[in-house]
Short mmCIF file of C-alpha atoms in Angstrom, two decimals:
data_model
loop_
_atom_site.label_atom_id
_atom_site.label_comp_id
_atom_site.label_asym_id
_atom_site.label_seq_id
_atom_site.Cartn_x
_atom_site.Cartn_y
_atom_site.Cartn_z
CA UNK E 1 -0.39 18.62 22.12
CA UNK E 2 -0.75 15.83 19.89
CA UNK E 3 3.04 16.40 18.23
CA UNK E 4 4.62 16.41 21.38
CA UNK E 5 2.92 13.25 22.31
CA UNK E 6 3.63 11.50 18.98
CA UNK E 7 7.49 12.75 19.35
CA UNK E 8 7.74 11.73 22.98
CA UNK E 9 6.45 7.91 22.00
CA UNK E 10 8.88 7.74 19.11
CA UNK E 11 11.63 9.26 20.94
CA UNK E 12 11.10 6.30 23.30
CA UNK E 13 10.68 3.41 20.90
CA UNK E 14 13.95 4.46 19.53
CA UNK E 15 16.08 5.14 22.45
CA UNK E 16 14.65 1.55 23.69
CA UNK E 17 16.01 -0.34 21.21
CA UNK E 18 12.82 -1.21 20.16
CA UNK E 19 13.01 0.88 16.65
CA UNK E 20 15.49 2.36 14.77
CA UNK E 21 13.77 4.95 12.55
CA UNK E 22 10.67 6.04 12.58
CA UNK E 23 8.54 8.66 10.98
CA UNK E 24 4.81 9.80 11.56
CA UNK E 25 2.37 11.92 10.16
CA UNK E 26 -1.20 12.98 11.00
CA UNK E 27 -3.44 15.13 9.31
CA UNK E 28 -7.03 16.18 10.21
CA UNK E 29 -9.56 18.39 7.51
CA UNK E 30 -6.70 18.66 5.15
CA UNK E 31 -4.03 20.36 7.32
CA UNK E 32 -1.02 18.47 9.04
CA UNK E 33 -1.12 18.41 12.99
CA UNK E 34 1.89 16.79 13.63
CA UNK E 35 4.96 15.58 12.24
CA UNK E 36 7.46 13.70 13.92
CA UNK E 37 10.66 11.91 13.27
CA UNK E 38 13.16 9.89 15.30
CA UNK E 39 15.97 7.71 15.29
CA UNK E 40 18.37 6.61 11.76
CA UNK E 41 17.48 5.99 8.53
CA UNK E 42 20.37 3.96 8.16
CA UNK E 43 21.58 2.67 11.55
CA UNK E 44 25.13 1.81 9.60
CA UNK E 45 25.95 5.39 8.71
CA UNK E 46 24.25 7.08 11.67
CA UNK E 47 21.99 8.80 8.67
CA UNK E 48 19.12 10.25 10.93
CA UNK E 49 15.87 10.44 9.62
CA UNK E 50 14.46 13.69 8.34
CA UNK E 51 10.59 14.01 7.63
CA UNK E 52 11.14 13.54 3.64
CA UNK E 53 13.16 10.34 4.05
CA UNK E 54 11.39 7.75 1.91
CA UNK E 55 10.50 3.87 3.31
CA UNK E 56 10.07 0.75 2.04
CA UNK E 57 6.21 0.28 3.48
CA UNK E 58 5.44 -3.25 1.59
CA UNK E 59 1.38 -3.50 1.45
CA UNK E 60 0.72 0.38 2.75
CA UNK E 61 1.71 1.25 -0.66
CA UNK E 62 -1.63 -0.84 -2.03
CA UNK E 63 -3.30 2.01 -0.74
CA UNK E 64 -1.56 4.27 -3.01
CA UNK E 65 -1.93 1.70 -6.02
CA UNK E 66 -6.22 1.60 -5.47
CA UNK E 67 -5.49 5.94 -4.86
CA UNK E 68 -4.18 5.88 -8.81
CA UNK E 69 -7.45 4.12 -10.17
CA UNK E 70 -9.33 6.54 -8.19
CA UNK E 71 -7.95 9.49 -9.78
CA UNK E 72 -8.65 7.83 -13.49
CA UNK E 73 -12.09 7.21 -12.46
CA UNK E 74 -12.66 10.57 -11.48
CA UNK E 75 -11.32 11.26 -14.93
CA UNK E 76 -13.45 8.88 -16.88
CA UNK E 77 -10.43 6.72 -17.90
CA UNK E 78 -11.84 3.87 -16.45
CA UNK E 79 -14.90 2.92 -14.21
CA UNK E 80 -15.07 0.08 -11.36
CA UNK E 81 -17.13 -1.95 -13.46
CA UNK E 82 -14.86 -2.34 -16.55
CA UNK E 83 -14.18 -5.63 -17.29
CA UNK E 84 -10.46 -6.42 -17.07
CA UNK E 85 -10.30 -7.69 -20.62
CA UNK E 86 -11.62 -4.67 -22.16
CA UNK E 87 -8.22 -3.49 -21.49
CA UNK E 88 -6.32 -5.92 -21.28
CA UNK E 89 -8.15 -8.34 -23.82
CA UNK E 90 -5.40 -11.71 -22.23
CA UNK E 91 -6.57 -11.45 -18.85
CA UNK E 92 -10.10 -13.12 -20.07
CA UNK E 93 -7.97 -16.53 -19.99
CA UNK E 94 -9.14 -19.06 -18.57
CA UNK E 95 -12.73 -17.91 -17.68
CA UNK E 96 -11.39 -14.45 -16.07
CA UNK E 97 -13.33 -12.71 -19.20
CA UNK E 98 -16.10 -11.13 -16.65
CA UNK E 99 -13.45 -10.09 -13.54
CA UNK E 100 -13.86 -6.44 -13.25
CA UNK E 101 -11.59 -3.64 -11.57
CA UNK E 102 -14.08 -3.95 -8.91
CA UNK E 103 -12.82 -7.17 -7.89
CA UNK E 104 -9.29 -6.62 -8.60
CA UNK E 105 -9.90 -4.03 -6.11
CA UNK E 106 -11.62 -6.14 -3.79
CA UNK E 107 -9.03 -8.94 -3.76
CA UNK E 108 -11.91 -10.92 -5.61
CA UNK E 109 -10.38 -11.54 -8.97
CA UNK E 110 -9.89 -14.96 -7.98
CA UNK E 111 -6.21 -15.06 -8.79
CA UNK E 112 -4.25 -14.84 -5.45
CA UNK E 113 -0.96 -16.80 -6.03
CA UNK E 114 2.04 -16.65 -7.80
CA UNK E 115 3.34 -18.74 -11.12
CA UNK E 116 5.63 -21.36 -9.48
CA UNK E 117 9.09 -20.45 -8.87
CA UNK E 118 8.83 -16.70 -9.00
CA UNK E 119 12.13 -15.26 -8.08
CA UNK E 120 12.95 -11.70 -7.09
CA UNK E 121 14.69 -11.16 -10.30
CA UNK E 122 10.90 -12.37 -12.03
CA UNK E 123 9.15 -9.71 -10.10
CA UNK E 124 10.91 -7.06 -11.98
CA UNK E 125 10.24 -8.36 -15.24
CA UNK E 126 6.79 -6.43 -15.60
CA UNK E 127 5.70 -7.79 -19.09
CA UNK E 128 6.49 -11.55 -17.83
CA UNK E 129 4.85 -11.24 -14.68
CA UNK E 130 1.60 -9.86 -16.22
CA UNK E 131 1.75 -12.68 -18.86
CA UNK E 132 2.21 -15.24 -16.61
CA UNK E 133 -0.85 -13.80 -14.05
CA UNK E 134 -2.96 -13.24 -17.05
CA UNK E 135 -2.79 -17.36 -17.57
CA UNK E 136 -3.33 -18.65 -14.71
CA UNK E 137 -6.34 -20.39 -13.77
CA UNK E 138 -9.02 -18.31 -11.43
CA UNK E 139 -9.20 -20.20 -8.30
CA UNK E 140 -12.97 -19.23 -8.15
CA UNK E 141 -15.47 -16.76 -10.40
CA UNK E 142 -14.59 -13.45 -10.16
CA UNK E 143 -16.27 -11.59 -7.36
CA UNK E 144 -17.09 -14.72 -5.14
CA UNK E 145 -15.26 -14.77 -2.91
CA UNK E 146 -12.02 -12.79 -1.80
CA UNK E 147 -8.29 -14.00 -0.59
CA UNK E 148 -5.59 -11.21 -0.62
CA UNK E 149 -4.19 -11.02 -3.44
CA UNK E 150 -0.61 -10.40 -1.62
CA UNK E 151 1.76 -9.84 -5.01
CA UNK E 152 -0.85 -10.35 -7.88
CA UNK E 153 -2.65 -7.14 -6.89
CA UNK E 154 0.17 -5.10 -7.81
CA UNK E 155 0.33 -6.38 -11.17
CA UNK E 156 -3.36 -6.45 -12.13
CA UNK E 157 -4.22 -3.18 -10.70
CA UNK E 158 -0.75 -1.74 -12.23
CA UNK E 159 -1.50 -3.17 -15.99
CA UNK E 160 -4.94 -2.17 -15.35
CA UNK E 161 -3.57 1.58 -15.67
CA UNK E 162 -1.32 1.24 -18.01
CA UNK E 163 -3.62 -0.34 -19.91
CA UNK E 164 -5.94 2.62 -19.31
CA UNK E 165 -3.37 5.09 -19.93
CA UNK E 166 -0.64 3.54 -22.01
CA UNK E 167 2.01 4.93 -19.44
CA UNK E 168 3.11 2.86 -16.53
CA UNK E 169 1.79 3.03 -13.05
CA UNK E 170 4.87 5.06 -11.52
CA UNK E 171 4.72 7.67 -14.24
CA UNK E 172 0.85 8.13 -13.10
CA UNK E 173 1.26 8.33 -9.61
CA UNK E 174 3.84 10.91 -10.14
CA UNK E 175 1.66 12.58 -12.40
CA UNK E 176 -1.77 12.47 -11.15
CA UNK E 177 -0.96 11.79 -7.44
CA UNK E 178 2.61 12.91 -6.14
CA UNK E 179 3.42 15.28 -8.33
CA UNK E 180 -0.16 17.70 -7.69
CA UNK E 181 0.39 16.91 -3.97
CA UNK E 182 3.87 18.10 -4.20
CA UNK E 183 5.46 15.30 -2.55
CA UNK E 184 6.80 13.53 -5.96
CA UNK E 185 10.11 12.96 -4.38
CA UNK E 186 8.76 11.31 -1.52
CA UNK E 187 6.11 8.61 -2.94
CA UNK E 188 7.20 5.98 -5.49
CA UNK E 189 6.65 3.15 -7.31
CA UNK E 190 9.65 2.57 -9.21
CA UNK E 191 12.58 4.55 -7.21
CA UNK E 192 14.55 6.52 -9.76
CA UNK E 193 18.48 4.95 -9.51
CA UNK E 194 19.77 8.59 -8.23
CA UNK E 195 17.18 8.69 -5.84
CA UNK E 196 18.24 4.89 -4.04
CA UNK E 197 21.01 6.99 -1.74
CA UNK E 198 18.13 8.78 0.00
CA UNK E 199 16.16 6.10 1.18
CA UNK E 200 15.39 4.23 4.75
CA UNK E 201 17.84 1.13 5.09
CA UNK E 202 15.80 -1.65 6.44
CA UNK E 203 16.80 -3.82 9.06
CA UNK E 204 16.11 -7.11 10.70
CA UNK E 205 15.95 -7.64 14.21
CA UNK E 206 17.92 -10.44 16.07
CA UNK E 207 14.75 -12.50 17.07
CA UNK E 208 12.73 -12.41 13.43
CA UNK E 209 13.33 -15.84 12.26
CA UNK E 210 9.86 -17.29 13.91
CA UNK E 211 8.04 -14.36 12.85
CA UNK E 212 9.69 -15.09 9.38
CA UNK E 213 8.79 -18.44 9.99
CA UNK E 214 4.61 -17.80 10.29
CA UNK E 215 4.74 -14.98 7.97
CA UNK E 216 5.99 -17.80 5.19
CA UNK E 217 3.93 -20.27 6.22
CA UNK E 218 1.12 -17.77 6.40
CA UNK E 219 1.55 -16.92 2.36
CA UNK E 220 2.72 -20.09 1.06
CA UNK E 221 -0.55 -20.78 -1.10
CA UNK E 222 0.22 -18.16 -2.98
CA UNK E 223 4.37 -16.87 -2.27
CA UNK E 224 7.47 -18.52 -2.01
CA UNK E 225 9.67 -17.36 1.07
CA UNK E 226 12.00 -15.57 -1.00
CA UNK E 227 9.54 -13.30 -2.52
CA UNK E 228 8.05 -12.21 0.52
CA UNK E 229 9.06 -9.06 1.85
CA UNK E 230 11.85 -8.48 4.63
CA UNK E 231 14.43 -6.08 4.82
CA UNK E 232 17.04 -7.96 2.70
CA UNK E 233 14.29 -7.77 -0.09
CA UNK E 234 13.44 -4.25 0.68
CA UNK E 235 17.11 -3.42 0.30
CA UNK E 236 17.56 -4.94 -2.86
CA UNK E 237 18.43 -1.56 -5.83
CA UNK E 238 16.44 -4.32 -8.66
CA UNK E 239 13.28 -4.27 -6.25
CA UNK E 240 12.95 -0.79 -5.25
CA UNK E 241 13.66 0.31 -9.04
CA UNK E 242 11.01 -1.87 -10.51
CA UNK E 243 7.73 -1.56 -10.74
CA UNK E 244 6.18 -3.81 -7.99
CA UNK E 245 3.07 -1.61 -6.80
CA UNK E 246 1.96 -4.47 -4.42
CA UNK E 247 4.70 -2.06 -2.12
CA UNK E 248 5.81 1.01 -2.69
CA UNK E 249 8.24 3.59 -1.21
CA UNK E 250 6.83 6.32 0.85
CA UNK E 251 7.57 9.31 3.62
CA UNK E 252 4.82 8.72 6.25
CA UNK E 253 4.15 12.60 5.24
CA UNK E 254 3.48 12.14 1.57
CA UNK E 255 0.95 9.04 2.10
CA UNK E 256 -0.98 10.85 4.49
CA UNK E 257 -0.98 13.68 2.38
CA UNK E 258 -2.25 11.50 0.06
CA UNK E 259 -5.31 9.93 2.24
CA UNK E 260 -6.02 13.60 3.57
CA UNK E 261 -6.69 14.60 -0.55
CA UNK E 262 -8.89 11.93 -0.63
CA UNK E 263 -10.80 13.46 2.41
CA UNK E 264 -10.67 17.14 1.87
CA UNK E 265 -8.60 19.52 -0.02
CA UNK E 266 -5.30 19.76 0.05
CA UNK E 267 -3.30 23.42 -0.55
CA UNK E 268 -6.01 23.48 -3.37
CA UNK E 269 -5.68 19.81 -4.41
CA UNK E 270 -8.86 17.25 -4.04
CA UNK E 271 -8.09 14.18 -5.29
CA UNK E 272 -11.86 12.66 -6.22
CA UNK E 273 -15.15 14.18 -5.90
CA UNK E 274 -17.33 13.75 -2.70
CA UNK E 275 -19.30 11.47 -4.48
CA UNK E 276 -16.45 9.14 -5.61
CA UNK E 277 -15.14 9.11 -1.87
CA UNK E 278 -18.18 7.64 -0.20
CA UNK E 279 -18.28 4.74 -2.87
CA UNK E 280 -14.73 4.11 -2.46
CA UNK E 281 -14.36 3.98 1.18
CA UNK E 282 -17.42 2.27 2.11
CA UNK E 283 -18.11 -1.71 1.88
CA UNK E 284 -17.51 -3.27 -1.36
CA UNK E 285 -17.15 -6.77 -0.32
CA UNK E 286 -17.33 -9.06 2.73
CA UNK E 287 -16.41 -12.33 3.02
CA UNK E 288 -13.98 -15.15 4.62
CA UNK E 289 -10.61 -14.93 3.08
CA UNK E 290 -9.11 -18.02 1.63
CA UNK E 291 -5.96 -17.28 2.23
CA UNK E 292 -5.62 -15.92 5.71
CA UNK E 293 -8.73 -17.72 7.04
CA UNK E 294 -9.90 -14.73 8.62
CA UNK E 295 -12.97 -12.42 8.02
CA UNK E 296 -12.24 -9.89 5.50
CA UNK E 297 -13.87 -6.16 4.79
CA UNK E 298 -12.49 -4.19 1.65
CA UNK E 299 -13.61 -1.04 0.33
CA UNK E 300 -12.43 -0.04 -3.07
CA UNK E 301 -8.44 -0.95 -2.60
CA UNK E 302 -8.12 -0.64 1.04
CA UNK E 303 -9.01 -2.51 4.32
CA UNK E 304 -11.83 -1.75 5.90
CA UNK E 305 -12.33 -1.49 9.95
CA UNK E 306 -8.58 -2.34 10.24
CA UNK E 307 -8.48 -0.75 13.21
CA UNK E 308 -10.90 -2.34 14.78
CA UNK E 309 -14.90 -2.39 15.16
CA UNK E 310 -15.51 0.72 17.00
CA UNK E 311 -13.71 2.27 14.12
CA UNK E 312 -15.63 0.80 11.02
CA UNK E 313 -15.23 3.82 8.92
CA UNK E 314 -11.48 3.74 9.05
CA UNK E 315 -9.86 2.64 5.90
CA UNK E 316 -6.24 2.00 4.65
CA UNK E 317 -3.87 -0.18 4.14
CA UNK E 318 -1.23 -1.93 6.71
CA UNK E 319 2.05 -3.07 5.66
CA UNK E 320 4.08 -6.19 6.62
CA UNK E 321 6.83 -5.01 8.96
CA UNK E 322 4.65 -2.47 10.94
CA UNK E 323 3.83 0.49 8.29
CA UNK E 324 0.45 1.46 7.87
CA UNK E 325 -1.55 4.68 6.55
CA UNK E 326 -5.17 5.22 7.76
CA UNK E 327 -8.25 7.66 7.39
CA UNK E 328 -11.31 7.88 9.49
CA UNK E 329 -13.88 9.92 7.23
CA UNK E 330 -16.20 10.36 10.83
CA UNK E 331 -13.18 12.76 12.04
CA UNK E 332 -11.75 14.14 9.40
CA UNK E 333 -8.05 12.18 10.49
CA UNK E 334 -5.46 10.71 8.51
CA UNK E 335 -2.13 9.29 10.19
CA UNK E 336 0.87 7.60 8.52
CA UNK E 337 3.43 5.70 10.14
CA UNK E 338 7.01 4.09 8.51
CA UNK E 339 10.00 2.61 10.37
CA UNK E 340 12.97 0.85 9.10
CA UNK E 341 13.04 -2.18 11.70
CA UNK E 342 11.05 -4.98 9.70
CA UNK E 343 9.88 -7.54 12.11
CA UNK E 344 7.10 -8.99 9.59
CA UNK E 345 4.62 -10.22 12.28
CA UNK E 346 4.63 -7.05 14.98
CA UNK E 347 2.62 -4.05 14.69
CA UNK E 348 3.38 -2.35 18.68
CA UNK E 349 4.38 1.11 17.63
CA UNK E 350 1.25 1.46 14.65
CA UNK E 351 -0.90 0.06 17.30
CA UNK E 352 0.34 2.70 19.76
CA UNK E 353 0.48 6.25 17.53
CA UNK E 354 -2.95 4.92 16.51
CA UNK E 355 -4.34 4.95 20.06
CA UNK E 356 -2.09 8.40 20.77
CA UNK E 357 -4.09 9.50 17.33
CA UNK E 358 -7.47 8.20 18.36
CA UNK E 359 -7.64 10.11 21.70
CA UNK E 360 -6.60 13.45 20.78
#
C-alpha cells in the first residue's frame, strides 16, 4: 500500500539522521491516497510534526503564485497575453512596455536579478521592491529568451494580481485558492503573526557550507548570498510575514490539494476549466537558461519534465532545500513533499517518494 510505503521511507530518513521532519502527500483523480508524517517540526522543542504543520518550501510555492493567475484567468480578470503595463502602466520602463504575463510566467520577462544591495529587510518592503524591479533595465526583449527569475518572479507575478485585483496576492490565494480548498490555514503567502508559533523550524545541517557555497555562486547574477534562502532566512518572523511569493509556506497536504484541483475536482472544487489546464501545463517556452546554463522547459508558472524525460507531462515546481509539489496529468497523480532540514543543493528524499510515487 502506497501509505505504508511512503511512511516506512520517512520513518527511515528520520530515524537516520538524515531528516528531521518531513511531511508527504499524494493524491490521484482528486482523492488523497496517502498521507504521511514523521519526525519534529521543531527539533528544539521535540514539536512533532502533524499533517497540517505548515513549511517554509522556498520556490515550490511559485507553483502556488502561477496557481493564483490561473484562477483570475479563469475569471476573466486577466488573460496570459496582457501586457504587464496595462496594469501596471511603470513596468513599460525601459523597453519592458510589450512583456506580457506570459513571459512573466515563463521566466522570459527579461528581468532576472535583483537591484544591488537588496537586503532581507528590502524584500519586505513590497512597494520598494516593485519600484525598483519595474526600473531596471530588461536584460533581453521580453519573451526571448528565459533565465529564472529566482526573486523577481515573486514580485512581478504578485503586483501583477494586485494590480488585477487591487487586493494583495496573500488575500487572493486565501480567497480564491486556500480558502475554497479548505486548507487556508495551511497555505500562505504572508503568515499571519499568530499563526508564526505553528510553523516547521528550519534547520541547517552540519556539512551545508559547500552546498551554500555553489548555491551562491550559482545565483550571484542575479542574488546576493544573504537573500538567498536557508533556514536562518526561512526562520526569520519579517520574511515569513511579508509578502515574498517567490516562496511561500505550505503543508505538503494543502499544495497537493492544490495541484489535484487543478487536475480534477476537489470535494466539489475545480480550480480552472479543462480547457485552461491543457494550455497551462503544456509547453510555453523552451530555451537555454541564462542563468543556470542549463536547458529549460516551462509551462505556464511551473517546470516542465522536472522529473525527468520519461515523465514530460509532469509539471510543478521544486524548492531549494528539497521541497517540491508535482502533477502528472497522464495518471491522474499529484504528490507533495516538505521537510525542515534545508541542505540547499540535495534533493535524496523528493527523489525517492517520487520513485515510491511513480511505481505504485
Amino acid at each position: 500500500m502506497l501509505q505504508q510505503r511512503i511512511q516506512r521511507a520517512i520513518d527511515r530518513m528520520v530515524e537516520s539522521g538524515a531528516e528531521t521532519g518531513v511531511q508527504v502527500s499524494v493524491y490521484r483523480h482528486g482523492e488523497p491516497v496517502a498521507d504521511a508524517v514523521a519526525g519534529a517540526a521543531d527539533s528544539e522543542t521535540g514539536r512533532p510534526v502533524t499533517p497540517g504543520t505548515p513549511f517554509y518550501s522556498a520556490s515550490t510555492g511559485k507553483g502556488v503564485t502561477a496557481t493564483v493567475v490561473h484562477v483570475l484567468a479563469e475569471r476573466g480578470a486577466l488573460t496570459y497575453d496582457t501586457p504587464i503595463a496595462e496594469l501596471w502602466p511603470e513596468f513599460a520602463a525601459h523597453g519592458k512596455e510589450r512583456a506580457t504575463v506570459r513571459h512573466a510566467l515563463t521566466h522570459t520577462v527579461g528581468v532576472p536579478g535583483l537591484p544591488s544591495g537588496v537586503t532581507p529587510e528590502d524584500l519586505c518592503d513590497w512597494d520598494g521592491m516593485c519600484a525598483r524591479i519595474a526600473d531596471s533595465e530588461p536584460w533581453w526583449e521580453p519573451g526571448t529568451r528565459t533565465a529564472y527569475h529566482a526573486h523577481t518572479f515573486g514580485y512581478i507575478v504578485g503586483e501583477i494580481v494586485r494590480r488585477a485585483t487591487g487586493t494583495p496576492i496573500s488575500r487572493v490565494l486565501r480567497e480564491e485558492v486556500a480558502g475554497p480548498l479548505g486548507v487556508a490555514d495551511e497555505l500562505y503567502f504572508g503568515v499571519p503573526q499568530g499563526e508564526l508559533g505553528r510553523l516547521a523550524r528550519l534547520e541547517t545541517p552540519a556539512d551545508v557550507a559547500g552546498a551554500a557555497a555553489a548555491m551562491a555562486g550559482m545565483f550571484a547574477k542575479v542574488a546576493p548570498p544573504e537573500v538567498l534562502p536557508s533556514a536562518e532566512y526561512a526562520n526569520r518572523p519579517d520574511i515569513l510575514m511579508a509578502d515574498i511569493p517567490a516562496g511561500g509556506v505550505m503543508s505538503a497536504r494543502a499544495v497537493a490539494r492544490m495541484y489535484a484541483a487543478l487536475l480534477d475536482e476537489v470535494d466539489g472544487v475545480r480550480l480552472v476549466s479543462p480547457g485552461r489546464f491543457r494550455e497551462l501545463s503544456g509547453a510555453a517556452f523552451e530555451g537555454t537558461d541564462e542563468v543556470m546554463g542549463s536547458p529549460a522547459t516551462w509551462a505556464l508558472g511551473y517546470a516542465l519534465a522536472p522529473l525527468g524525460p520519461d515523465r514530460p507531462r509532469v509539471f510543478g515546481m521544486p524548492g531549494v532545500g528539497g521541497s517540491g509539489a508535482y502533477a502528472d496529468p497522464e495518471t491522474g497523480t499529484v504528490f507533495a513533499i516538505t521537510k525542515n532540514r534545508f541542505n540547499p543543493m540535495e534533493a535524496s528524499a523528493l527523489e525517492e517518494i517520487a520513485a515510491i510515487v511513480a511505481e505504485s
